[in-house]
Amino acid sequence: MVCWALRRVGQVRARLARRDSGVCRGHEHQPLGPRPAPGARGSTVELLGKSYPQDDYSNLTRKVLSKVGRNLHNQPLHPLWLLKERVKQHFYARYTGRAGTPLFSVYDDLSPVVTTWQNFDSLLVPADHPSRKKGDNYYLNATHMLRAHTSAHQWDLLRAGLDAFLVVGDVYRRDQIDAQHYPVFHQLEAVRLFSRHQLFAGIKDGENLQLFEQSSRSAHKQETHTLEATKLVEFDLKQTLTQLMTHIFGDGLDIRWVDCYFPFTHPSFEMEINFHGEWLEVLGCGVMEQQLVNSAGAQDRIGWAFGLGLERVAMILYDIPDIRLFWSEDERFLKQFRVQDINQKVTFQPLSKYPAVINDISFWLPRENYTENDFYDLVRTIGGDLVEKVDLIDKFEHPKTHRTSHCYRITYRHMERTLSQKEVGGIHQAVQEAAVRQLGVEGSLLWVLALLPKVGPPTRGTGGRPAPDFFMGVKKENNEEEKKKEKVIPEMAGTLHLGTDDSASGSVVTSTRAIATPAGGPAPPSQSRDRGATLRAETTRPRTGPGSSGRRGAELELEAPPL
């Protein structure tokens, strides 16, 4: 039996290797919808030893390509590896076959390059479903992509004859930028199928119960499943996950289930745990859609599936505050997870948190083909892991032209040292130029705000906290000039650098507003003009602390030609 099991896993791996091309025996993976026109002749992208022709769907960035093949989940003693091994340990110990061999096989080295058929169609994702959008995924071309979830391998593994397996791997999604989101993260997927005998074994009068029937779909079951079969599968799924989370987080864990929707399961649930008094969503799961199971050749079985994000669980378990830390090679981070026992309790000890540099950028959107994820991806590519988060802080639609402007706040913070505004300024300027060049935006106004902690006695008016300074590297003016609350600069528009370097005094700018109107173009409300540019800068100061030498103002500079 052991030899047979090992031979079977070997056969599955061989089949999956042959399927790297995206074509399964007897079934060619075809994308839904028309294929876009191809890109320039001979334009290809090289990835994992293969070449992929590029077309209008291709949107991979250098930043993302550099992460492919890193496989953090397979690096011994990395926190993601520790978590993966704990899950494997639990499933190996609790679920065994007749010969004592593990019931669940594990696949943690499958290629992240999949076909769009595998990622969407095999999972019954409709052709017009928003999850297919180019703005949310990384496409090599119209037919191949970096997997958006490990579920992309479900159909192939079921087709190979497996009925209980775990899949672990890196997945790729274009998303917002903050401490919880990164374009690459890692998922762990599990699937289990049951035959009629397996599901009803030990159930009173189980021999009279059936898996399937022809009825109507409801909120509680699929049209092809009996209610008894659905409830038993649901019970087994929830029991399995409750035991897994207890194994990871310990006894006494409060759990609740929230109904939700996934195209490939019904009914579907999200699992939330109460950790340190806060309810946190940790995974999604459900009874597998029978149409999916049938298409993979397992028509006589019914099953469940779940998927969890390793980073999400690890951040909760180890108290890791920023998802970027998982990619850190800082020895102060990595050495905290070098433990003798994978179940040993680890609480992350924060590294020194260096000050942030905050810059804002505002622009008019192009008439079409713009998504927020396009901008986030561009910022990631240029700023890399120096970018801690990007917030969309303002939207404006011009009442006459109906053009829309966005203002984003970009927070830069190095994980290992202090950044200077001069250093960040170069990166931020590159972001601005690339946004105009690549996204087709028009720079209505870029204003830079660098927020650094002040060293020295606190300033009155700031609640006793050390007062921040605003460093811009701009020219100084005398106090009389600073008293001018408004400056009108006609016939100009473009880049605005606003602020002061006030390190010699104890005062601080607590709020700064800037509004600019591009010459001949749309303008924010209440500042519209037919021609020229109007800049209004308002500066509010708290009272200075003892020994303050007073305040010097800053010159306002407008750069770049009129739009």
XYZ file of C-alpha atoms in Angstrom:
563
model
C 0.000 0.000 0.000
C 2.843 2.417 0.841
C 4.580 1.706 -2.471
C 1.283 2.174 -4.319
C 0.715 5.541 -2.587
C 4.212 6.782 -3.436
C 3.835 5.611 -7.034
C 0.481 7.400 -7.296
C 1.937 10.722 -6.054
C 4.805 10.347 -8.527
C 2.360 9.816 -11.373
C 0.404 12.930 -10.365
C 3.552 15.062 -10.294
C 4.554 13.765 -13.721
C 1.129 14.634 -15.122
C 1.273 18.115 -13.630
C 4.725 18.656 -15.130
C 3.345 17.780 -18.568
C 0.521 20.261 -18.005
C 2.780 23.270 -17.484
C 1.972 24.216 -21.048
C -1.655 24.744 -19.990
C -3.048 21.860 -22.088
C -4.466 18.803 -20.347
C -4.908 15.495 -22.091
C -8.301 15.444 -23.709
C -9.053 19.046 -22.775
C -7.500 22.197 -24.203
C -7.687 25.204 -21.913
C -9.296 28.057 -23.842
C -9.843 31.568 -22.460
C -13.312 33.006 -22.584
C -13.895 36.053 -24.783
C -11.935 37.444 -27.710
C -8.182 37.555 -27.625
C -6.654 41.032 -27.851
C -4.415 42.003 -30.716
C -0.839 40.748 -30.164
C 1.967 43.097 -29.179
C 5.035 43.916 -31.223
C 6.445 40.989 -33.194
C 9.174 39.217 -31.252
C 8.252 40.833 -27.932
C 8.428 38.148 -25.235
C 8.838 37.820 -21.490
C 11.178 35.185 -20.044
C 9.980 33.526 -16.858
C 11.092 30.321 -15.131
C 12.927 29.122 -18.222
C 10.074 29.700 -20.660
C 9.223 32.433 -23.148
C 5.770 33.961 -23.384
C 4.750 36.253 -26.260
C 3.415 39.588 -25.082
C 0.200 41.257 -26.190
C -2.217 43.910 -24.984
C -2.926 41.901 -21.818
C 0.721 41.807 -20.711
C 1.170 43.896 -17.560
C 3.955 42.291 -15.503
C 6.329 44.698 -13.771
C 9.991 44.323 -12.868
C 9.027 44.439 -9.207
C 6.710 41.446 -9.499
C 9.003 39.470 -11.807
C 11.790 39.792 -9.240
C 9.628 37.956 -6.681
C 8.799 34.932 -8.847
C 10.778 31.935 -7.651
C 11.584 33.330 -4.207
C 9.183 30.795 -2.628
C 9.302 32.148 0.921
C 7.053 29.280 2.045
C 9.841 26.813 1.215
C 12.673 28.660 2.974
C 13.410 26.763 6.217
C 12.694 28.727 9.413
C 11.058 31.588 7.560
C 7.802 32.476 9.405
C 5.710 31.409 6.392
C 7.577 28.102 6.261
C 6.958 27.589 9.983
C 3.236 28.106 9.512
C 3.093 25.816 6.477
C 4.904 23.083 8.386
C 2.517 23.400 11.334
C -0.470 22.946 9.008
C 1.176 19.932 7.355
C 1.996 18.446 10.744
C -1.630 18.769 11.816
C -3.054 17.145 8.684
C -0.463 14.356 8.636
C -1.133 13.463 12.284
C -4.927 13.682 12.252
C -5.834 12.268 8.830
C -4.340 8.949 7.761
C -5.269 6.293 5.246
C -5.825 2.595 5.794
C -2.120 1.806 5.786
C -1.272 4.627 8.171
C 0.034 6.863 5.386
C -1.041 10.529 5.269
C -4.448 10.985 3.687
C -3.580 14.440 2.324
C -0.807 14.835 -0.218
C 1.024 18.192 -0.335
C 2.064 20.213 -3.392
C 4.177 23.259 -2.575
C 6.326 23.616 -5.686
C 3.841 23.980 -8.550
C 4.644 26.678 -11.103
C 2.854 30.004 -10.464
C 2.350 30.426 -14.221
C -1.089 29.110 -15.145
C -3.530 29.532 -17.986
C -6.513 31.820 -17.701
C -8.616 28.663 -18.084
C -7.047 27.177 -14.969
C -7.334 30.401 -12.965
C -10.921 31.243 -13.937
C -12.864 28.922 -16.238
C -12.054 25.686 -14.409
C -13.452 27.315 -11.263
C -16.674 28.421 -12.975
C -15.783 32.116 -12.796
C -18.121 33.871 -15.273
C -16.611 35.518 -18.340
C -17.734 38.963 -17.160
C -16.758 38.497 -13.508
C -14.777 41.485 -12.149
C -12.062 39.201 -10.746
C -10.839 38.664 -14.331
C -10.030 42.346 -14.829
C -6.599 43.229 -16.120
C -6.459 45.837 -13.382
C -6.615 43.140 -10.686
C -4.263 40.486 -12.109
C -0.813 39.994 -13.582
C -1.059 38.698 -17.137
C 1.821 37.401 -19.215
C -0.547 37.549 -22.180
C -4.203 36.832 -22.965
C -3.886 33.102 -22.219
C -1.279 32.929 -19.413
C -0.957 34.705 -16.089
C 0.533 34.490 -12.626
C -2.017 32.621 -10.540
C -4.295 34.797 -8.448
C -5.024 31.891 -6.072
C -3.850 28.352 -5.470
C -7.339 27.198 -6.465
C -6.029 27.398 -10.037
C -4.628 23.875 -9.494
C -7.807 22.295 -8.131
C -9.153 20.974 -11.412
C -5.861 19.419 -12.519
C -5.308 17.632 -9.215
C -8.857 16.312 -9.139
C -8.509 15.188 -12.743
C -5.347 13.320 -11.757
C -7.419 11.238 -9.331
C -6.624 12.880 -6.013
C -9.393 13.291 -3.458
C -7.502 14.887 -0.530
C -4.656 17.372 -1.007
C -3.012 20.594 0.138
C -1.559 23.161 -2.274
C 0.798 25.880 -1.023
C 2.284 28.604 -3.177
C 2.861 32.244 -4.028
C -0.062 34.102 -5.614
C -0.169 37.466 -7.359
C -2.751 40.252 -7.303
C -2.704 43.934 -8.144
C -4.025 45.636 -5.051
C -3.847 48.672 -2.806
C -0.683 49.504 -0.894
C -0.725 49.329 2.892
C 0.615 47.249 5.769
C -1.732 44.320 4.970
C -1.435 44.154 1.163
C 1.432 43.190 -1.124
C 1.381 42.211 -4.821
C 2.768 38.792 -3.898
C 1.497 36.713 -1.014
C 1.121 33.034 -0.192
C -1.923 30.789 0.056
C -2.618 27.336 1.413
C -5.464 25.455 -0.252
C -7.098 22.187 0.803
C -9.631 19.926 -0.908
C -11.319 16.741 0.275
C -13.816 14.571 -1.582
C -16.117 11.925 -0.095
C -17.768 8.899 -1.630
C -21.245 7.937 -0.499
C -19.802 5.197 1.708
C -17.225 7.520 3.301
C -19.681 10.301 4.064
C -22.477 8.203 5.545
C -20.327 5.644 7.370
C -21.339 5.539 11.036
C -24.562 7.469 10.366
C -27.774 5.761 11.526
C -29.635 4.419 8.495
C -26.775 5.787 6.364
C -27.277 3.031 3.787
C -30.573 4.684 2.826
C -29.101 8.145 2.312
C -27.953 9.551 -1.035
C -25.427 12.159 -2.129
C -27.376 13.494 -5.086
C -30.862 14.488 -6.133
C -32.508 16.752 -8.682
C -34.130 19.666 -6.882
C -33.813 23.433 -6.727
C -30.893 25.507 -5.455
C -31.397 27.301 -2.148
C -29.287 29.321 0.241
C -28.421 26.077 2.045
C -27.576 23.645 -0.771
C -26.943 23.093 -4.461
C -29.628 21.731 -6.761
C -27.797 18.393 -7.203
C -27.018 17.727 -3.525
C -29.280 16.241 -0.917
C -29.665 18.292 2.230
C -28.253 15.423 4.325
C -25.085 15.219 2.227
C -24.601 18.988 2.254
C -24.964 19.256 6.025
C -22.531 16.405 6.656
C -19.901 17.896 4.326
C -20.401 21.316 5.917
C -20.054 19.809 9.394
C -16.840 17.981 8.458
C -15.406 21.146 6.889
C -16.113 23.336 9.910
C -14.866 20.697 12.320
C -11.640 20.315 10.301
C -11.009 24.068 10.294
C -11.883 24.514 13.960
C -9.359 21.826 14.870
C -6.736 23.407 12.587
C -7.134 26.884 14.093
C -7.058 25.422 17.603
C -3.809 23.640 16.702
C -2.322 26.945 15.510
C -3.673 29.434 18.059
C -4.380 27.216 21.066
C -7.431 26.136 23.048
C -10.268 28.443 23.996
C -10.410 30.171 20.605
C -13.722 31.879 19.772
C -14.805 31.189 16.181
C -17.734 32.369 14.112
C -18.877 31.678 10.546
C -20.080 34.319 8.108
C -22.064 33.431 4.987
C -20.423 34.677 1.802
C -20.155 34.004 -1.948
C -17.511 32.292 -4.073
C -18.121 31.134 -7.667
C -16.671 27.672 -6.969
C -18.388 26.764 -3.659
C -21.951 26.792 -2.314
C -22.804 27.239 0.449
C -19.731 29.370 1.214
C -18.385 30.742 4.478
C -15.704 32.967 5.912
C -14.143 31.951 9.198
C -13.462 34.641 11.791
C -11.553 34.223 15.027
C -11.610 36.411 18.107
C -7.984 37.192 18.789
C -7.059 39.613 21.566
C -10.633 40.877 21.616
C -10.906 41.580 17.883
C -12.789 39.547 15.269
C -10.471 38.753 12.342
C -11.296 36.991 9.070
C -8.718 34.258 8.408
C -10.011 32.094 5.537
C -12.760 31.289 3.038
C -14.329 27.873 2.467
C -17.386 25.997 1.281
C -18.975 22.940 -0.319
C -17.456 22.533 -3.771
C -19.656 23.254 -6.770
C -20.642 19.860 -8.164
C -20.264 21.115 -11.733
C -16.563 21.661 -11.057
C -16.164 18.233 -9.452
C -18.036 16.535 -12.304
C -15.957 18.233 -15.001
C -12.802 16.903 -13.338
C -14.089 13.319 -13.541
C -15.248 12.744 -9.940
C -19.005 12.578 -10.630
C -19.646 10.107 -7.798
C -18.135 12.312 -5.077
C -18.938 15.424 -3.088
C -16.424 17.605 -1.290
C -15.243 20.729 0.442
C -12.449 23.218 -0.136
C -10.830 26.027 1.830
C -8.071 28.559 1.268
C -6.174 30.739 3.715
C -3.544 33.440 3.323
C -0.344 32.465 5.106
C 0.698 36.092 5.660
C -2.689 36.930 7.143
C -2.503 34.126 9.695
C 1.217 34.650 10.403
C 0.708 38.374 11.061
C -1.929 37.498 13.651
C -0.051 34.557 15.148
C 3.391 36.196 15.401
C 2.182 39.803 15.824
C 3.980 41.007 12.680
C 2.751 44.549 11.904
C 3.807 45.021 8.265
C 3.541 42.537 5.394
C 6.752 43.888 3.844
C 8.704 42.308 6.708
C 8.169 38.835 5.236
C 10.488 39.845 2.368
C 13.101 41.343 4.678
C 16.582 39.885 4.783
C 17.346 41.796 7.959
C 18.969 39.399 10.400
C 17.118 41.065 13.299
C 13.855 39.844 11.764
C 14.886 36.397 10.556
C 16.709 35.273 13.701
C 13.519 35.590 15.750
C 12.058 32.584 13.919
C 15.016 30.218 14.212
C 13.393 27.856 16.676
C 14.065 24.253 17.621
C 10.377 23.300 17.521
C 8.009 24.604 14.834
C 5.262 24.814 17.474
C 7.350 27.021 19.751
C 5.603 30.278 20.594
C 7.159 33.269 18.838
C 6.147 36.881 19.414
C 7.800 39.253 17.003
C 9.901 41.939 18.659
C 9.587 45.089 16.538
C 12.647 46.495 14.842
C 13.372 50.156 15.333
C 10.653 52.063 13.500
C 12.228 54.784 11.437
C 10.351 58.013 10.627
C 8.078 58.278 7.621
C 8.366 60.730 4.753
C 4.942 61.636 3.385
C 4.466 62.992 -0.141
C 1.216 63.813 -1.949
C 0.535 63.712 -5.661
C -2.555 64.947 -7.493
C -3.496 64.671 -11.161
C -6.350 64.645 -13.663
C -7.272 61.151 -14.800
C -7.284 60.158 -18.458
C -10.684 59.850 -20.089
C -10.559 56.036 -20.032
C -8.442 52.966 -19.225
C -7.355 54.074 -15.755
C -7.651 52.066 -12.560
C -6.312 52.840 -9.113
C -4.350 49.598 -9.211
C -2.466 50.913 -12.255
C -1.131 53.744 -10.121
C -0.426 51.498 -7.136
C 1.522 49.132 -9.371
C 3.543 52.007 -10.804
C 4.392 53.271 -7.310
C 5.420 49.748 -6.252
C 7.653 49.401 -9.295
C 9.488 52.677 -8.744
C 9.417 52.980 -4.953
C 9.741 49.287 -4.135
C 9.548 48.367 -0.473
C 10.311 51.936 0.557
C 6.596 52.568 0.054
C 4.690 51.736 3.217
C 1.229 52.727 2.011
C -0.661 54.791 -0.533
C -3.993 56.400 0.355
C -6.469 57.986 -2.010
C -7.280 61.044 0.089
C -9.365 63.134 -2.307
C -11.473 62.873 -5.472
C -12.863 65.783 -7.443
C -15.073 65.934 -10.538
C -15.113 69.184 -12.459
C -18.738 70.351 -12.829
C -18.282 71.563 -16.425
C -15.819 69.171 -18.033
C -16.707 66.187 -15.810
C -13.038 65.333 -15.605
C -11.906 63.631 -12.407
C -8.821 64.330 -10.335
C -7.293 62.089 -7.674
C -4.997 63.053 -4.832
C -2.876 60.275 -3.307
C -0.802 60.371 -0.136
C 2.318 58.209 -0.383
C 4.048 57.195 2.840
C 7.699 56.237 2.423
C 9.473 54.421 5.247
C 12.632 52.346 5.171
C 12.601 49.278 7.389
C 16.264 49.617 8.372
C 17.297 53.295 8.254
C 16.062 56.893 8.121
C 15.086 58.309 4.741
C 15.785 61.910 3.785
C 13.348 64.092 1.875
C 16.047 64.625 -0.758
C 16.277 60.873 -1.333
C 12.511 60.437 -1.402
C 12.097 63.495 -3.595
C 13.947 61.803 -6.435
C 11.754 58.729 -6.185
C 8.607 60.824 -5.962
C 9.600 62.850 -9.000
C 10.129 59.602 -10.910
C 6.629 58.477 -9.869
C 5.168 61.739 -11.161
C 6.954 61.507 -14.500
C 6.084 57.844 -14.967
C 2.417 58.497 -14.161
C 2.259 61.094 -16.924
C 4.201 58.951 -19.386
C 2.676 55.538 -18.708
C -0.815 56.234 -17.400
C -1.667 59.291 -19.451
C -2.559 61.435 -16.436
C -2.197 65.221 -16.456
C -0.456 66.878 -13.540
C -2.897 69.411 -12.172
C -0.917 69.704 -8.939
C 1.762 67.803 -7.117
C 2.412 68.914 -3.583
C 5.055 67.379 -1.372
C 4.630 66.987 2.351
C 7.498 65.429 4.270
C 6.630 64.658 7.865
C 9.550 63.902 10.166
C 9.616 63.713 13.977
C 11.179 66.702 15.719
C 14.076 66.159 18.054
C 14.001 68.365 21.117
C 11.465 69.758 23.569
C 7.810 69.360 22.630
C 5.930 72.292 21.237
C 2.890 73.634 23.053
C -0.289 73.064 21.118
C 0.588 69.520 20.038
C -0.678 67.663 23.066
C 2.769 67.341 24.632
C 4.057 65.185 21.784
C 7.266 66.003 19.901
C 6.296 68.390 17.137
C 6.818 67.434 13.513
C 8.691 69.556 11.032
C 8.005 69.920 7.341
C 11.207 69.710 5.339
C 11.028 70.749 1.703
C 14.441 72.096 0.826
C 12.946 75.386 -0.393
C 14.144 78.959 -0.041
C 13.382 80.972 3.075
C 11.557 84.294 3.310
C 11.345 86.766 6.156
C 8.480 86.814 8.649
C 6.726 89.703 6.914
C 6.530 87.762 3.709
C 5.136 84.727 5.531
C 2.204 86.790 6.768
C 0.862 86.962 3.247
C -1.841 84.347 3.255
C -2.435 84.290 -0.467
C -0.308 84.410 -3.575
C -1.665 84.671 -7.094
C 0.671 83.449 -9.815
C -0.989 83.923 -13.211
C -0.301 81.949 -16.353
C 1.446 79.091 -14.538
C 0.634 75.581 -13.465
C 2.426 72.388 -12.625
C 4.422 71.176 -9.657
C 4.095 72.792 -6.272
C 6.690 72.348 -3.520
C 5.373 73.716 -0.253
C 6.875 73.806 3.223
C 9.528 74.985 5.648
C 12.669 73.775 7.328
C 12.152 74.945 10.860
C 14.647 72.819 12.752
C 16.257 75.874 14.366
C 13.077 76.947 16.097
C 10.535 75.316 18.344
C 7.551 76.079 16.131
C 5.767 73.818 13.702
C 3.367 74.026 10.795
C 0.323 72.087 11.947
C -1.735 72.343 8.779
C -1.112 73.331 5.208
C -3.637 73.696 2.396
C -2.725 74.202 -1.218
C -5.030 74.600 -4.197
C -3.834 75.274 -7.709
C -5.644 75.834 -10.975
C -3.904 74.718 -14.186
C -3.794 77.341 -16.875
C -6.619 76.906 -19.366
C -7.736 73.644 -17.740
C -10.252 72.389 -15.195
C -9.862 73.518 -11.616
C -10.912 72.494 -8.133
C -14.135 74.107 -6.880
C -14.128 77.762 -5.736
C -10.760 78.343 -7.424
C -11.828 78.129 -11.081
C -10.491 80.721 -13.501
C -10.658 81.087 -17.219
C -6.904 81.491 -17.573
C -3.826 81.336 -15.445
C -3.198 79.551 -12.171
C -4.236 80.609 -8.688
C -2.392 79.219 -5.704
C -3.793 79.612 -2.200
C -1.591 78.549 0.686
C -2.842 78.709 4.242
C -0.519 78.092 7.150
C -1.589 77.604 10.760
C 0.932 77.772 13.610
C 0.641 76.823 17.280
C 2.336 78.955 19.895
C 6.025 78.206 20.076
C 7.685 76.623 23.053
C 10.151 78.244 25.451
C 13.289 79.498 23.809
C 11.766 79.620 20.371
C 13.639 81.845 17.965
C 10.505 82.628 16.001
C 9.427 81.371 12.619
C 10.685 81.836 9.106
C 8.379 81.217 6.192
C 8.930 79.292 3.012
C 8.888 80.345 -0.590
C 6.219 78.726 -2.758
C 7.489 77.455 -6.071
C 5.456 76.519 -9.118
C 7.295 74.524 -11.726
C 6.583 72.871 -15.075
C 4.980 74.451 -18.129
C 1.254 75.207 -18.282
C -1.003 72.279 -19.222
